[in-house]
């Protein structure tokens, strides 16, 4: 499957192809959210693929300029139960071998860790709510620094070991591996910078019955969203924007 853009403008006697972002989605309620405007502002044409219903093995792994792997209820270790995850891992492996840009969120981060040879597994307890992550020493010099002191949404029960050859960028009180990078082209975060108001409400409707187990209520999370949502979305735009600017500089340097 080709995801090359169509109708690209002609510049200097040649066709200039717009940058494309292939988004691998696992659930309609776990979408791109507030990441979409930042991608579009940086000139990306977004192509969203629903992995459970698409032949992922038929996608051209190197056609898009960027692959974004979103979250999901699946475990990265459940490839027998969800065969499309194995196809995603192969796609990611091809891109990693080529050092082609990838941005992973939650399940996306776990899949990247597994692809890089580390273990993804069920954690001792779910991490749920508006919580902070703490950038590491390396993280304060990375796009993840924008989330220092800024509560963001966590809603996951799985985690991963840190792969060899990456840099850990952030941790939290419950899970030390919250973000990692390889070079300037691969960035993975366990937390959810994509959550906007619509996604937040969708998650409360879908999984709100879990909240009492963590001493939370939907009303508390809505109040936290009202307080923390605007600064979180600003941090999200800065994190992704800085990462995309780094990719643009990398591309210009390679030209």
PDB file of C-alpha atoms in Angstrom:
ATOM      1  CA  UNK A   1       0.000   0.000   0.000  1.00  0.00           C
ATOM      2  CA  UNK A   2       1.441   3.350  -0.970  1.00  0.00           C
ATOM      3  CA  UNK A   3       0.735   6.364   1.210  1.00  0.00           C
ATOM      4  CA  UNK A   4       2.571   8.866  -0.988  1.00  0.00           C
ATOM      5  CA  UNK A   5       0.765  12.179  -1.194  1.00  0.00           C
ATOM      6  CA  UNK A   6      -1.199  13.148  -4.286  1.00  0.00           C
ATOM      7  CA  UNK A   7      -1.512  16.501  -5.970  1.00  0.00           C
ATOM      8  CA  UNK A   8       1.827  17.830  -4.747  1.00  0.00           C
ATOM      9  CA  UNK A   9       2.769  21.303  -6.023  1.00  0.00           C
ATOM     10  CA  UNK A  10       5.520  21.762  -8.574  1.00  0.00           C
ATOM     11  CA  UNK A  11       8.590  23.608  -7.353  1.00  0.00           C
ATOM     12  CA  UNK A  12      11.737  24.399  -9.296  1.00  0.00           C
ATOM     13  CA  UNK A  13      10.658  22.208 -12.203  1.00  0.00           C
ATOM     14  CA  UNK A  14       9.902  19.120 -10.133  1.00  0.00           C
ATOM     15  CA  UNK A  15       7.086  17.661  -8.075  1.00  0.00           C
ATOM     16  CA  UNK A  16       7.556  18.261  -4.351  1.00  0.00           C
ATOM     17  CA  UNK A  17       5.927  15.499  -2.334  1.00  0.00           C
ATOM     18  CA  UNK A  18       4.274  16.612   0.920  1.00  0.00           C
ATOM     19  CA  UNK A  19       5.502  14.947   4.057  1.00  0.00           C
ATOM     20  CA  UNK A  20       3.301  12.078   5.180  1.00  0.00           C
ATOM     21  CA  UNK A  21       2.581  10.667   8.630  1.00  0.00           C
ATOM     22  CA  UNK A  22       1.224   7.122   8.785  1.00  0.00           C
ATOM     23  CA  UNK A  23      -0.777   6.690  11.986  1.00  0.00           C
ATOM     24  CA  UNK A  24      -1.313   3.130  13.260  1.00  0.00           C
ATOM     25  CA  UNK A  25      -4.492   3.181  15.350  1.00  0.00           C
ATOM     26  CA  UNK A  26      -5.772   0.261  17.442  1.00  0.00           C
ATOM     27  CA  UNK A  27      -9.066   1.657  18.754  1.00  0.00           C
ATOM     28  CA  UNK A  28     -11.299   4.445  17.488  1.00  0.00           C
ATOM     29  CA  UNK A  29     -11.401   5.938  21.008  1.00  0.00           C
ATOM     30  CA  UNK A  30      -7.592   6.086  21.166  1.00  0.00           C
ATOM     31  CA  UNK A  31      -6.936   8.432  18.294  1.00  0.00           C
ATOM     32  CA  UNK A  32      -4.463  11.110  17.314  1.00  0.00           C
ATOM     33  CA  UNK A  33      -6.272  13.799  19.313  1.00  0.00           C
ATOM     34  CA  UNK A  34      -4.344  17.003  19.820  1.00  0.00           C
ATOM     35  CA  UNK A  35      -1.290  15.627  18.021  1.00  0.00           C
ATOM     36  CA  UNK A  36      -3.068  16.121  14.691  1.00  0.00           C
ATOM     37  CA  UNK A  37      -2.947  19.952  14.613  1.00  0.00           C
ATOM     38  CA  UNK A  38       0.783  19.921  15.380  1.00  0.00           C
ATOM     39  CA  UNK A  39       1.486  17.431  12.591  1.00  0.00           C
ATOM     40  CA  UNK A  40      -0.580  19.491  10.160  1.00  0.00           C
ATOM     41  CA  UNK A  41       1.100  22.733  11.246  1.00  0.00           C
ATOM     42  CA  UNK A  42       4.441  21.143  10.352  1.00  0.00           C
ATOM     43  CA  UNK A  43       3.257  20.217   6.878  1.00  0.00           C
ATOM     44  CA  UNK A  44       2.339  16.550   7.370  1.00  0.00           C
ATOM     45  CA  UNK A  45      -0.433  14.841   5.456  1.00  0.00           C
ATOM     46  CA  UNK A  46      -1.988  12.371   7.908  1.00  0.00           C
ATOM     47  CA  UNK A  47      -2.988   8.868   6.829  1.00  0.00           C
ATOM     48  CA  UNK A  48      -4.676   6.850   9.584  1.00  0.00           C
ATOM     49  CA  UNK A  49      -4.775   3.063   9.378  1.00  0.00           C
ATOM     50  CA  UNK A  50      -6.845   0.902  11.715  1.00  0.00           C
ATOM     51  CA  UNK A  51      -4.387  -1.889  12.400  1.00  0.00           C
ATOM     52  CA  UNK A  52      -6.912  -4.532  13.537  1.00  0.00           C
ATOM     53  CA  UNK A  53      -8.795  -4.355  10.224  1.00  0.00           C
ATOM     54  CA  UNK A  54      -5.930  -3.594   7.817  1.00  0.00           C
ATOM     55  CA  UNK A  55      -3.309  -5.856   6.268  1.00  0.00           C
ATOM     56  CA  UNK A  56      -0.412  -4.125   7.990  1.00  0.00           C
ATOM     57  CA  UNK A  57       2.024  -6.484   6.266  1.00  0.00           C
ATOM     58  CA  UNK A  58       0.962  -4.934   2.963  1.00  0.00           C
ATOM     59  CA  UNK A  59       1.992  -1.419   3.950  1.00  0.00           C
ATOM     60  CA  UNK A  60       5.199   0.070   2.573  1.00  0.00           C
ATOM     61  CA  UNK A  61       7.154   0.582   5.799  1.00  0.00           C
ATOM     62  CA  UNK A  62       9.471   3.205   4.309  1.00  0.00           C
ATOM     63  CA  UNK A  63       6.980   5.198   2.238  1.00  0.00           C
ATOM     64  CA  UNK A  64       5.853   7.590   4.989  1.00  0.00           C
ATOM     65  CA  UNK A  65       8.157  10.249   6.350  1.00  0.00           C
ATOM     66  CA  UNK A  66       6.941   9.445   9.861  1.00  0.00           C
ATOM     67  CA  UNK A  67       5.087   6.577  11.525  1.00  0.00           C
ATOM     68  CA  UNK A  68       3.037   7.299  14.646  1.00  0.00           C
ATOM     69  CA  UNK A  69       1.976   4.248  16.689  1.00  0.00           C
ATOM     70  CA  UNK A  70      -0.883   4.937  19.076  1.00  0.00           C
ATOM     71  CA  UNK A  71      -2.176   3.165  22.165  1.00  0.00           C
ATOM     72  CA  UNK A  72      -4.575   0.272  22.605  1.00  0.00           C
ATOM     73  CA  UNK A  73      -5.875  -2.302  25.066  1.00  0.00           C
ATOM     74  CA  UNK A  74      -3.731  -5.012  23.474  1.00  0.00           C
ATOM     75  CA  UNK A  75      -0.485  -6.074  25.081  1.00  0.00           C
ATOM     76  CA  UNK A  76       2.634  -5.818  22.925  1.00  0.00           C
ATOM     77  CA  UNK A  77       3.367  -9.389  24.074  1.00  0.00           C
ATOM     78  CA  UNK A  78       0.003 -10.686  22.759  1.00  0.00           C
ATOM     79  CA  UNK A  79       1.035 -11.255  19.158  1.00  0.00           C
ATOM     80  CA  UNK A  80      -0.574 -14.710  19.078  1.00  0.00           C
ATOM     81  CA  UNK A  81      -3.897 -13.232  20.121  1.00  0.00           C
ATOM     82  CA  UNK A  82      -3.544 -10.163  17.887  1.00  0.00           C
ATOM     83  CA  UNK A  83      -1.506 -11.179  14.791  1.00  0.00           C
ATOM     84  CA  UNK A  84      -1.537  -7.643  13.399  1.00  0.00           C
ATOM     85  CA  UNK A  85       0.775  -6.649  16.253  1.00  0.00           C
ATOM     86  CA  UNK A  86       3.402  -9.013  14.829  1.00  0.00           C
ATOM     87  CA  UNK A  87       2.971  -7.286  11.457  1.00  0.00           C
ATOM     88  CA  UNK A  88       3.401  -3.904  13.133  1.00  0.00           C
ATOM     89  CA  UNK A  89       6.589  -5.110  14.793  1.00  0.00           C
ATOM     90  CA  UNK A  90       7.955  -6.153  11.391  1.00  0.00           C
ATOM     91  CA  UNK A  91       7.051  -2.744   9.954  1.00  0.00           C
ATOM     92  CA  UNK A  92       8.760  -1.032  12.882  1.00  0.00           C
ATOM     93  CA  UNK A  93      11.829  -3.261  12.542  1.00  0.00           C
ATOM     94  CA  UNK A  94      12.182  -2.248   8.887  1.00  0.00           C
ATOM     95  CA  UNK A  95      11.982   1.420   9.820  1.00  0.00           C
ATOM     96  CA  UNK A  96      14.407   1.030  12.723  1.00  0.00           C
ATOM     97  CA  UNK A  97      16.930  -0.675  10.454  1.00  0.00           C
ATOM     98  CA  UNK A  98      16.641   2.321   8.114  1.00  0.00           C
ATOM     99  CA  UNK A  99      16.623   4.867  10.989  1.00  0.00           C
ATOM    100  CA  UNK A 100      13.321   6.149   9.619  1.00  0.00           C
ATOM    101  CA  UNK A 101      11.357   8.352  12.066  1.00  0.00           C
ATOM    102  CA  UNK A 102       8.881   6.771  14.503  1.00  0.00           C
ATOM    103  CA  UNK A 103       6.859   8.284  17.344  1.00  0.00           C
ATOM    104  CA  UNK A 104       5.220   5.805  19.740  1.00  0.00           C
ATOM    105  CA  UNK A 105       2.585   6.406  22.422  1.00  0.00           C
ATOM    106  CA  UNK A 106       1.707   3.914  25.201  1.00  0.00           C
ATOM    107  CA  UNK A 107       1.184   0.616  23.316  1.00  0.00           C
ATOM    108  CA  UNK A 108       3.295   2.217  20.586  1.00  0.00           C
ATOM    109  CA  UNK A 109       6.151   2.672  23.060  1.00  0.00           C
ATOM    110  CA  UNK A 110       5.767  -0.924  24.244  1.00  0.00           C
ATOM    111  CA  UNK A 111       5.812  -2.224  20.663  1.00  0.00           C
ATOM    112  CA  UNK A 112       8.955  -0.214  19.965  1.00  0.00           C
ATOM    113  CA  UNK A 113      10.625  -1.602  23.084  1.00  0.00           C
ATOM    114  CA  UNK A 114       9.727  -5.143  22.005  1.00  0.00           C
ATOM    115  CA  UNK A 115      10.924  -4.518  18.453  1.00  0.00           C
ATOM    116  CA  UNK A 116      14.237  -3.310  19.883  1.00  0.00           C
ATOM    117  CA  UNK A 117      14.648  -6.575  21.776  1.00  0.00           C
ATOM    118  CA  UNK A 118      13.340  -5.671  25.233  1.00  0.00           C
ATOM    119  CA  UNK A 119      10.554  -7.280  27.236  1.00  0.00           C
ATOM    120  CA  UNK A 120       7.033  -5.831  27.286  1.00  0.00           C
ATOM    121  CA  UNK A 121       4.886  -7.183  30.114  1.00  0.00           C
ATOM    122  CA  UNK A 122       1.948  -6.603  32.443  1.00  0.00           C
ATOM    123  CA  UNK A 123       2.797  -4.323  35.343  1.00  0.00           C
ATOM    124  CA  UNK A 124       1.949  -4.864  38.993  1.00  0.00           C
ATOM    125  CA  UNK A 125      -0.786  -2.227  38.990  1.00  0.00           C
ATOM    126  CA  UNK A 126      -2.421   0.094  36.490  1.00  0.00           C
ATOM    127  CA  UNK A 127      -1.264   3.699  36.388  1.00  0.00           C
ATOM    128  CA  UNK A 128      -4.386   5.837  35.987  1.00  0.00           C
ATOM    129  CA  UNK A 129      -5.139   9.546  36.277  1.00  0.00           C
ATOM    130  CA  UNK A 130      -3.566  12.942  35.719  1.00  0.00           C
ATOM    131  CA  UNK A 131      -0.014  12.308  36.911  1.00  0.00           C
ATOM    132  CA  UNK A 132       3.432  13.801  36.419  1.00  0.00           C
ATOM    133  CA  UNK A 133       6.507  12.307  34.808  1.00  0.00           C
ATOM    134  CA  UNK A 134      10.027  13.303  35.799  1.00  0.00           C
ATOM    135  CA  UNK A 135      12.556  13.894  33.007  1.00  0.00           C
ATOM    136  CA  UNK A 136      15.926  12.242  33.462  1.00  0.00           C
ATOM    137  CA  UNK A 137      19.185  14.144  33.067  1.00  0.00           C
ATOM    138  CA  UNK A 138      19.043  13.289  29.367  1.00  0.00           C
ATOM    139  CA  UNK A 139      15.344  14.112  29.283  1.00  0.00           C
ATOM    140  CA  UNK A 140      15.860  17.731  30.293  1.00  0.00           C
ATOM    141  CA  UNK A 141      17.714  18.189  26.998  1.00  0.00           C
ATOM    142  CA  UNK A 142      14.966  16.454  24.988  1.00  0.00           C
ATOM    143  CA  UNK A 143      11.424  17.337  23.873  1.00  0.00           C
ATOM    144  CA  UNK A 144      10.128  15.453  26.926  1.00  0.00           C
ATOM    145  CA  UNK A 145      11.339  18.312  29.148  1.00  0.00           C
ATOM    146  CA  UNK A 146       8.148  20.196  28.272  1.00  0.00           C
ATOM    147  CA  UNK A 147       6.241  17.797  30.539  1.00  0.00           C
ATOM    148  CA  UNK A 148       8.343  18.523  33.626  1.00  0.00           C
ATOM    149  CA  UNK A 149       5.839  19.456  36.328  1.00  0.00           C
ATOM    150  CA  UNK A 150       2.893  19.187  33.929  1.00  0.00           C
ATOM    151  CA  UNK A 151       0.354  16.474  34.867  1.00  0.00           C
ATOM    152  CA  UNK A 152      -0.654  14.321  31.935  1.00  0.00           C
ATOM    153  CA  UNK A 153      -2.995  11.403  31.412  1.00  0.00           C
ATOM    154  CA  UNK A 154      -1.856   7.909  32.326  1.00  0.00           C
ATOM    155  CA  UNK A 155      -4.089   4.909  31.698  1.00  0.00           C
ATOM    156  CA  UNK A 156      -2.116   1.708  31.270  1.00  0.00           C
ATOM    157  CA  UNK A 157      -1.362  -1.567  32.961  1.00  0.00           C
ATOM    158  CA  UNK A 158       1.545  -2.749  30.805  1.00  0.00           C
ATOM    159  CA  UNK A 159       5.148  -1.635  30.826  1.00  0.00           C
ATOM    160  CA  UNK A 160       8.506  -2.577  29.324  1.00  0.00           C
ATOM    161  CA  UNK A 161      12.183  -2.997  30.033  1.00  0.00           C
ATOM    162  CA  UNK A 162      14.435  -0.352  28.564  1.00  0.00           C
ATOM    163  CA  UNK A 163      15.957  -1.628  25.292  1.00  0.00           C
ATOM    164  CA  UNK A 164      19.682  -1.536  24.684  1.00  0.00           C
ATOM    165  CA  UNK A 165      20.891   1.359  22.572  1.00  0.00           C
ATOM    166  CA  UNK A 166      18.257   3.875  23.664  1.00  0.00           C
ATOM    167  CA  UNK A 167      18.297   6.766  26.105  1.00  0.00           C
ATOM    168  CA  UNK A 168      15.767   6.856  28.947  1.00  0.00           C
ATOM    169  CA  UNK A 169      14.134  10.281  29.037  1.00  0.00           C
ATOM    170  CA  UNK A 170      11.565  10.135  31.844  1.00  0.00           C
ATOM    171  CA  UNK A 171      10.093   8.063  34.653  1.00  0.00           C
ATOM    172  CA  UNK A 172       7.204   8.269  37.100  1.00  0.00           C
ATOM    173  CA  UNK A 173       6.626   7.270  40.702  1.00  0.00           C
ATOM    174  CA  UNK A 174       5.155   3.947  39.594  1.00  0.00           C
ATOM    175  CA  UNK A 175       7.001   3.111  36.364  1.00  0.00           C
ATOM    176  CA  UNK A 176      10.566   4.201  35.700  1.00  0.00           C
ATOM    177  CA  UNK A 177      10.356   3.803  31.921  1.00  0.00           C
ATOM    178  CA  UNK A 178       8.074   6.592  30.702  1.00  0.00           C
ATOM    179  CA  UNK A 179       9.976   7.809  27.641  1.00  0.00           C
ATOM    180  CA  UNK A 180      12.992   6.862  25.568  1.00  0.00           C
ATOM    181  CA  UNK A 181      14.707   7.857  22.355  1.00  0.00           C
ATOM    182  CA  UNK A 182      17.190   6.582  19.849  1.00  0.00           C
ATOM    183  CA  UNK A 183      19.040   9.351  18.068  1.00  0.00           C
ATOM    184  CA  UNK A 184      16.848  12.206  16.906  1.00  0.00           C
ATOM    185  CA  UNK A 185      14.491  10.011  14.870  1.00  0.00           C
ATOM    186  CA  UNK A 186      12.808   7.624  17.364  1.00  0.00           C
ATOM    187  CA  UNK A 187      10.806   8.918  20.308  1.00  0.00           C
ATOM    188  CA  UNK A 188       8.533   6.833  22.532  1.00  0.00           C
ATOM    189  CA  UNK A 189       6.361   7.901  25.469  1.00  0.00           C
ATOM    190  CA  UNK A 190       4.326   5.722  27.827  1.00  0.00           C
ATOM    191  CA  UNK A 191       2.056   8.598  28.894  1.00  0.00           C
ATOM    192  CA  UNK A 192      -0.673  10.121  26.733  1.00  0.00           C
ATOM    193  CA  UNK A 193       0.164  13.550  25.251  1.00  0.00           C
ATOM    194  CA  UNK A 194      -2.569  13.074  22.634  1.00  0.00           C
ATOM    195  CA  UNK A 195      -5.564  13.271  24.989  1.00  0.00           C
ATOM    196  CA  UNK A 196      -8.005  16.066  24.220  1.00  0.00           C
ATOM    197  CA  UNK A 197     -11.444  16.667  25.750  1.00  0.00           C
ATOM    198  CA  UNK A 198     -13.215  14.290  23.361  1.00  0.00           C
ATOM    199  CA  UNK A 199     -10.772  11.435  23.971  1.00  0.00           C
ATOM    200  CA  UNK A 200     -10.957  12.036  27.721  1.00  0.00           C
ATOM    201  CA  UNK A 201     -14.746  11.696  27.682  1.00  0.00           C
ATOM    202  CA  UNK A 202     -14.552   8.598  25.485  1.00  0.00           C
ATOM    203  CA  UNK A 203     -12.196   6.947  27.978  1.00  0.00           C
ATOM    204  CA  UNK A 204     -14.403   7.833  30.939  1.00  0.00           C
ATOM    205  CA  UNK A 205     -17.349   6.243  29.119  1.00  0.00           C
ATOM    206  CA  UNK A 206     -15.380   3.138  28.129  1.00  0.00           C
ATOM    207  CA  UNK A 207     -13.285   2.502  31.249  1.00  0.00           C
ATOM    208  CA  UNK A 208     -14.694   4.746  33.963  1.00  0.00           C
ATOM    209  CA  UNK A 209     -15.914   1.718  35.894  1.00  0.00           C
ATOM    210  CA  UNK A 210     -12.245   1.018  36.766  1.00  0.00           C
ATOM    211  CA  UNK A 211     -11.764   4.314  38.580  1.00  0.00           C
ATOM    212  CA  UNK A 212     -12.964   3.369  42.092  1.00  0.00           C
ATOM    213  CA  UNK A 213     -10.168   0.789  42.255  1.00  0.00           C
ATOM    214  CA  UNK A 214      -7.704   3.699  42.096  1.00  0.00           C
ATOM    215  CA  UNK A 215      -9.620   5.975  44.463  1.00  0.00           C
ATOM    216  CA  UNK A 216     -10.852   8.118  41.599  1.00  0.00           C
ATOM    217  CA  UNK A 217     -14.179   9.259  40.189  1.00  0.00           C
ATOM    218  CA  UNK A 218     -15.138  10.558  36.765  1.00  0.00           C
ATOM    219  CA  UNK A 219     -16.003  13.900  38.382  1.00  0.00           C
ATOM    220  CA  UNK A 220     -12.501  14.172  39.852  1.00  0.00           C
ATOM    221  CA  UNK A 221     -10.893  13.442  36.496  1.00  0.00           C
ATOM    222  CA  UNK A 222     -13.097  16.011  34.761  1.00  0.00           C
ATOM    223  CA  UNK A 223     -12.078  18.608  37.348  1.00  0.00           C
ATOM    224  CA  UNK A 224      -8.426  17.706  36.822  1.00  0.00           C
ATOM    225  CA  UNK A 225      -8.890  17.926  33.067  1.00  0.00           C
ATOM    226  CA  UNK A 226     -10.293  21.433  33.453  1.00  0.00           C
ATOM    227  CA  UNK A 227      -7.230  22.448  35.478  1.00  0.00           C
ATOM    228  CA  UNK A 228      -4.470  20.472  33.776  1.00  0.00           C
ATOM    229  CA  UNK A 229      -5.811  20.040  30.259  1.00  0.00           C
ATOM    230  CA  UNK A 230      -4.721  23.393  28.778  1.00  0.00           C
ATOM    231  CA  UNK A 231      -1.097  23.249  30.043  1.00  0.00           C
ATOM    232  CA  UNK A 232      -0.885  19.568  29.055  1.00  0.00           C
ATOM    233  CA  UNK A 233      -2.018  20.310  25.517  1.00  0.00           C
ATOM    234  CA  UNK A 234       0.491  23.158  25.290  1.00  0.00           C
ATOM    235  CA  UNK A 235       3.251  20.805  26.475  1.00  0.00           C
ATOM    236  CA  UNK A 236       2.076  18.215  23.945  1.00  0.00           C
ATOM    237  CA  UNK A 237       2.348  20.697  21.082  1.00  0.00           C
ATOM    238  CA  UNK A 238       5.826  21.723  22.208  1.00  0.00           C
ATOM    239  CA  UNK A 239       7.014  18.128  22.633  1.00  0.00           C
ATOM    240  CA  UNK A 240       5.826  16.940  19.232  1.00  0.00           C
ATOM    241  CA  UNK A 241       6.704  20.219  17.524  1.00  0.00           C
ATOM    242  CA  UNK A 242      10.285  20.119  18.759  1.00  0.00           C
ATOM    243  CA  UNK A 243      10.622  16.487  17.684  1.00  0.00           C
ATOM    244  CA  UNK A 244       9.265  17.307  14.210  1.00  0.00           C
ATOM    245  CA  UNK A 245      11.584  20.302  13.890  1.00  0.00           C
ATOM    246  CA  UNK A 246      14.476  17.991  14.679  1.00  0.00           C
ATOM    247  CA  UNK A 247      13.327  15.656  11.900  1.00  0.00           C
ATOM    248  CA  UNK A 248      13.128  18.554   9.468  1.00  0.00           C
ATOM    249  CA  UNK A 249      16.675  19.641  10.362  1.00  0.00           C
ATOM    250  CA  UNK A 250      17.855  16.052   9.991  1.00  0.00           C
ATOM    251  CA  UNK A 251      16.256  15.827   6.554  1.00  0.00           C
ATOM    252  CA  UNK A 252      17.818  19.110   5.433  1.00  0.00           C
ATOM    253  CA  UNK A 253      21.230  18.009   6.660  1.00  0.00           C
ATOM    254  CA  UNK A 254      20.957  14.751   4.710  1.00  0.00           C
ATOM    255  CA  UNK A 255      19.894  16.491   1.493  1.00  0.00           C
TER     256      UNK A 255
END
